[in-house]
């Protein structure tokens, strides 16, 4: 049976060009700062985002957690969007690794306004924890791949500056946001204290992310990466694939976006499925499910799996579908047919 895998853009396999580059990569021991391919990747990604420095990290989660560890002292609070990845899907790492208290703030499209955030910044009094940092996510995964524009981001950055807070951007899919808006990644990253980007999502590299910040911040980040167990040796074999990803895969993302839109439009026609079309701006589709018709989300996921369509639950009555380079229009048809079959 042919499998259509819409679980995530993380399931993509590296391209032949990536595998070739990995085989041929010049490498050295990166803990001694001797891997030329990683040095090249770090310079390249820092240039692309117009940041002073970058650090290759094994995962997006580690990139986010290193940033929080450095931005927020133990016992302080970090404001995050309520459906944000660093809050929901990083194993409570901010609490267990850095002693931080998450302060989740709900928002309409995964993009809190300054007015949403302001009331949660603690006053400077002796009987309350301090707020230290804010995390934004662009695109916002579980809001449906929504895109934060400058007009959304700037007021938050202004508020943070006024209140002395650091702002970290979880840009795991910043490439998608830039492609959707037709702007540079640098224009969306400007003004943040730190940014994390992933090579291993829609860009198809097998492993790796980068953390960006000032030279002093990245110097410290290198130490924290080692402390968190992420000091890697001949990691240029991974960096080589990431360099190919940056060169060859960013332009393709608009195809994933168009396919997600088509998928969302077709699924929205099926009784019992509910999609907020306005949120489908990139490669993620969140689908509300009528549980009386389809059963709870995990049941629906299992039934679709038996029909050769892999998806993930996003909540008790919602599921997530992600388009990427390894799904095509036939897979979209297969998926829509499988949903229709279950709708009765
Ligand atoms: N997201 C994964 C899952 O963990 C949910 C996915 O399939 O989408 N920030 C954002 C916005 C992410 O979506 C992810 C991964 C990460 C950080 C973490 O990246 P990794 O998996 O490399 O630690």
XYZ file of N, CA and C in Angstrom, residues 70-205:
408
model
N 20.204 31.280 28.453
C 21.060 32.473 28.496
C 20.273 33.762 28.741
N 19.041 33.808 28.266
C 18.273 35.054 28.396
C 17.631 35.218 29.769
N 17.347 34.092 30.435
C 16.506 34.188 31.638
C 17.195 33.534 32.830
N 17.416 34.296 33.909
C 18.024 33.683 35.098
C 17.084 32.670 35.753
N 17.666 31.699 36.396
C 16.926 30.672 37.136
C 15.843 31.314 38.003
N 14.631 30.757 37.966
C 13.550 31.273 38.811
C 12.770 32.410 38.177
N 13.157 32.819 36.969
C 12.403 33.904 36.331
C 11.331 33.319 35.405
N 10.472 34.201 34.913
C 9.373 33.778 34.037
C 9.673 34.120 32.588
N 9.176 33.258 31.712
C 9.320 33.491 30.275
C 7.926 33.480 29.660
N 7.593 34.527 28.940
C 6.286 34.611 28.283
C 6.367 33.913 26.929
N 5.445 32.951 26.732
C 5.391 32.224 25.462
C 3.940 32.189 24.985
N 3.754 32.065 23.688
C 2.401 31.895 23.161
C 1.874 30.542 23.658
N 0.576 30.507 23.970
C 0.020 29.345 24.680
C 0.114 28.027 23.905
N 0.145 28.098 22.567
C 0.284 26.851 21.794
C 1.716 26.697 21.274
N 2.637 27.456 21.838
C 4.001 27.496 21.311
C 4.772 26.197 21.523
N 5.699 25.935 20.599
C 6.480 24.702 20.656
C 7.348 24.627 21.901
N 8.029 25.721 22.234
C 8.965 25.691 23.372
C 8.228 25.427 24.686
N 6.934 25.743 24.721
C 6.121 25.509 25.905
C 5.552 24.084 25.910
N 5.024 23.654 24.754
C 4.262 22.403 24.707
C 5.055 21.161 24.354
N 6.092 21.326 23.527
C 6.683 20.142 22.896
C 8.164 19.982 23.181
N 8.669 20.646 24.209
C 10.107 20.514 24.476
C 10.352 19.906 25.852
N 9.454 18.978 26.232
C 9.713 18.123 27.392
C 9.900 18.912 28.700
N 9.209 20.055 28.814
C 9.377 20.916 29.998
C 10.845 21.266 30.221
N 11.603 21.328 29.140
C 13.058 21.543 29.279
C 13.371 22.864 29.966
N 12.586 23.891 29.710
C 12.918 25.185 30.330
C 12.844 25.092 31.852
N 11.913 24.255 32.344
C 11.818 24.059 33.799
C 12.937 23.143 34.279
N 13.127 22.022 33.582
C 14.074 21.038 34.131
C 15.532 21.417 33.882
N 15.834 22.038 32.770
C 17.240 22.382 32.497
C 17.636 23.749 33.049
N 16.684 24.682 33.092
C 17.065 26.062 33.411
C 16.287 26.676 34.568
N 15.375 25.911 35.181
C 14.637 26.433 36.342
C 13.749 27.604 36.003
N 13.124 27.564 34.817
C 12.308 28.695 34.367
C 10.820 28.364 34.442
N 10.041 29.392 34.663
C 8.584 29.245 34.754
C 7.938 29.791 33.477
N 7.243 28.928 32.719
C 6.573 29.444 31.523
C 5.339 30.251 31.894
N 5.117 31.332 31.200
C 3.902 32.140 31.382
C 3.185 32.157 30.032
N 2.281 31.168 29.790
C 1.643 31.080 28.470
C 0.603 32.179 28.263
N 0.611 32.760 27.074
C -0.333 33.830 26.731
C -1.082 33.408 25.462
N -2.421 33.324 25.575
C -3.224 32.882 24.426
C -3.334 33.995 23.396
N -3.449 33.595 22.131
C -3.605 34.596 21.071
C -4.437 33.993 19.954
N -4.921 34.883 19.066
C -5.858 34.429 18.032
C -5.168 33.545 16.987
N -4.076 33.972 16.405
C -3.457 33.214 15.313
C -2.036 32.779 15.669
N -1.783 32.606 16.977
C -0.432 32.231 17.392
C 0.497 33.431 17.471
N -0.069 34.613 17.277
C 0.755 35.822 17.263
C 0.189 36.791 18.300
N 0.719 36.749 19.526
C 0.176 37.660 20.539
C 0.485 39.106 20.205
N -0.435 39.987 20.550
C -0.188 41.426 20.364
C 0.525 41.950 21.607
N 1.015 43.180 21.512
C 1.647 43.790 22.683
C 0.619 43.895 23.819
N -0.638 44.153 23.444
C -1.691 44.265 24.470
C -1.948 42.908 25.143
N -1.787 41.808 24.382
C -1.943 40.457 24.982
C -0.825 40.199 25.999
N 0.372 40.670 25.667
C 1.559 40.333 26.459
C 1.715 41.240 27.679
N 1.451 42.545 27.493
C 1.789 43.545 28.521
C 1.287 43.187 29.929
N 0.017 42.718 30.077
C -0.468 42.465 31.439
C 0.296 41.358 32.169
N 1.035 40.530 31.412
C 1.707 39.386 32.029
C 3.162 39.678 32.397
N 3.617 40.868 32.068
C 4.973 41.254 32.483
C 4.891 41.689 33.941
N 5.662 41.013 34.779
C 5.560 41.272 36.221
C 6.133 42.634 36.594
N 5.493 43.300 37.526
C 6.082 44.551 38.023
C 7.339 44.246 38.840
N 8.223 45.227 38.951
C 9.479 45.014 39.671
C 9.240 45.211 41.170
N 8.669 44.177 41.793
C 8.403 44.231 43.242
C 9.106 43.053 43.913
N 9.286 43.158 45.214
C 10.123 42.165 45.911
C 9.398 40.843 46.147
N 8.085 40.776 45.853
C 7.324 39.566 46.180
C 6.801 38.828 44.943
N 7.338 39.128 43.775
C 6.933 38.392 42.565
C 8.172 37.993 41.775
N 8.028 36.854 41.058
C 9.138 36.449 40.170
C 9.319 37.512 39.101
N 10.515 37.561 38.543
C 10.775 38.520 37.462
C 10.431 37.903 36.119
N 9.867 38.709 35.224
C 9.756 38.300 33.823
C 11.094 38.619 33.159
N 11.636 37.636 32.421
C 12.959 37.868 31.824
C 12.921 37.920 30.302
N 12.027 37.148 29.692
C 12.105 37.023 28.228
C 10.740 36.706 27.633
N 10.659 36.935 26.337
C 9.458 36.606 25.554
C 9.909 35.722 24.392
N 9.087 34.699 24.068
C 9.378 33.870 22.890
C 8.255 34.051 21.876
N 8.609 34.348 20.628
C 7.638 34.341 19.535
C 7.987 33.194 18.591
N 7.005 32.744 17.819
C 7.214 31.606 16.902
C 6.719 31.999 15.507
N 7.588 31.883 14.508
C 7.226 32.302 13.145
C 7.858 31.362 12.130
N 7.058 30.548 11.367
C 5.628 30.466 11.433
C 5.220 29.799 12.737
N 3.941 29.980 13.101
C 3.471 29.345 14.325
C 2.868 27.989 13.978
N 3.539 26.953 14.466
C 3.194 25.588 14.093
C 1.728 25.253 14.395
N 1.362 25.244 15.668
C 0.044 24.693 16.026
C -1.102 25.699 15.903
N -0.782 26.921 15.459
C -1.855 27.837 15.049
C -2.162 27.613 13.564
N -1.399 26.726 12.907
C -1.667 26.396 11.509
C -0.632 26.948 10.543
N 0.590 27.137 11.018
C 1.641 27.651 10.116
C 1.440 29.120 9.798
N 0.862 29.848 10.750
C 0.564 31.268 10.519
C 1.848 32.106 10.501
N 1.764 33.224 9.791
C 2.940 34.058 9.552
C 2.838 35.356 10.350
N 3.888 35.660 11.102
C 3.949 36.950 11.816
C 4.658 37.960 10.930
N 3.983 39.072 10.683
C 4.565 40.138 9.859
C 5.222 41.174 10.762
N 5.975 42.078 10.151
C 6.658 43.109 10.946
C 5.664 43.872 11.808
N 4.472 44.151 11.259
C 3.520 44.962 12.043
C 3.037 44.221 13.296
N 3.166 42.885 13.299
C 2.820 42.126 14.513
C 3.990 42.116 15.505
N 5.188 42.008 14.948
C 6.381 41.767 15.760
C 6.908 43.062 16.396
N 6.900 44.129 15.618
C 7.544 45.371 16.092
C 6.982 45.891 17.422
N 5.654 45.929 17.600
C 5.153 46.436 18.895
C 5.611 45.579 20.083
N 5.777 44.268 19.869
C 6.238 43.392 20.962
C 7.702 43.696 21.269
N 8.491 43.878 20.206
C 9.914 44.188 20.428
C 10.056 45.527 21.159
N 9.218 46.483 20.790
C 9.246 47.803 21.438
C 8.894 47.682 22.925
N 7.840 46.905 23.188
C 7.416 46.691 24.576
C 8.537 46.021 25.374
N 9.146 45.006 24.765
C 10.222 44.270 25.445
C 11.391 45.199 25.768
N 11.758 46.025 24.807
C 12.865 46.972 25.045
C 12.516 47.880 26.227
N 11.294 48.398 26.208
C 10.888 49.350 27.252
C 10.922 48.696 28.633
N 10.658 47.363 28.675
C 10.591 46.681 29.965
C 11.853 45.878 30.265
N 12.857 46.009 29.424
C 14.144 45.344 29.673
C 14.105 43.831 29.499
N 13.258 43.348 28.577
C 13.144 41.892 28.357
C 13.862 41.487 27.076
N 14.395 40.271 27.070
C 14.979 39.692 25.860
C 13.867 39.047 25.046
N 14.035 39.030 23.729
C 13.039 38.367 22.881
C 13.731 37.352 21.971
N 13.271 36.109 22.073
C 13.803 35.018 21.254
C 12.765 34.641 20.205
N 13.235 34.407 18.985
C 12.335 33.966 17.917
C 12.582 32.497 17.610
N 11.540 31.683 17.807
C 11.578 30.299 17.340
C 11.202 30.346 15.861
N 12.237 30.343 15.029
C 12.014 30.428 13.579
C 12.295 29.095 12.907
N 11.836 28.004 13.544
C 12.030 26.669 12.946
C 11.629 26.700 11.474
N 10.532 27.431 11.189
C 10.041 27.537 9.803
C 10.040 28.994 9.334
N 11.069 29.738 9.736
C 11.169 31.134 9.273
C 11.287 31.186 7.748
N 11.893 30.121 7.181
C 12.023 30.039 5.708
C 10.644 30.075 5.060
N 9.693 29.368 5.686
C 8.338 29.338 5.133
C 7.672 30.706 5.242
N 7.903 31.381 6.378
C 7.308 32.710 6.558
C 7.844 33.659 5.488
N 9.164 33.606 5.257
C 9.781 34.497 4.268
C 9.255 34.178 2.866
N 9.150 32.879 2.561
C 8.658 32.479 1.232
C 7.211 32.920 1.045
N 6.394 32.786 2.091
C 4.972 33.142 1.979
C 4.800 34.637 1.742
N 5.646 35.440 2.364
C 5.505 36.895 2.243
C 6.322 37.454 1.079
N 7.219 36.615 0.529
C 8.098 37.108 -0.534
C 9.077 38.151 -0.018
N 9.532 37.961 1.234
C 10.525 38.890 1.812
C 11.743 38.076 2.257
N 12.807 38.759 2.680
C 14.001 38.033 3.125
C 13.796 37.526 4.556
N 14.498 36.452 4.884
C 14.482 35.949 6.260
C 15.033 37.026 7.195
N 16.055 37.763 6.703
C 16.677 38.799 7.535
C 15.657 39.856 7.949
N 14.748 40.182 7.043
C 13.781 41.245 7.373
C 12.831 40.773 8.479
N 12.614 39.472 8.584
C 11.721 38.955 9.639
C 12.462 38.690 10.949
N 13.784 38.569 10.865
C 14.582 38.245 12.062
C 15.105 39.507 12.754
N 15.019 40.649 12.067
C 15.634 41.880 12.596
C 15.022 42.276 13.937
N 15.891 42.662 14.860
C 15.429 43.211 16.143
C 15.340 42.196 17.263
N 15.345 40.898 16.938
C 15.302 39.875 17.998
C 16.681 39.735 18.649
N 16.690 39.364 19.917
C 17.975 39.130 20.592
C 18.598 37.831 20.117
N 17.739 36.856 19.805
C 18.239 35.588 19.284
C 17.167 34.981 18.394
N 17.642 34.148 17.470
C 16.730 33.468 16.537
C 17.214 32.030 16.388
N 16.261 31.100 16.344
C 16.593 29.709 16.029
C 15.942 29.380 14.692
N 16.705 28.761 13.794
C 16.136 28.279 12.524
C 16.496 26.798 12.360
N 15.610 26.056 11.667
C 15.848 24.616 11.450
C 16.133 24.332 9.977
N 17.100 23.455 9.743
C 17.386 22.964 8.391
C 16.631 21.660 8.125
N 16.092 21.075 9.175
C 15.576 19.703 9.124
C 14.064 19.636 8.970
N 13.402 20.751 8.679
C 11.945 20.712 8.458
C 11.711 20.755 6.938
N 11.074 21.786 6.433
C 10.776 21.828 4.991
C 11.993 21.877 4.095
N 13.162 22.228 4.643
C 14.379 22.319 3.815
C 15.044 20.957 3.602
N 14.530 19.909 4.238
C 14.892 18.510 3.939
C 16.251 18.038 4.421
N 17.026 18.869 5.126
C 18.294 18.352 5.648
C 17.975 17.294 6.704
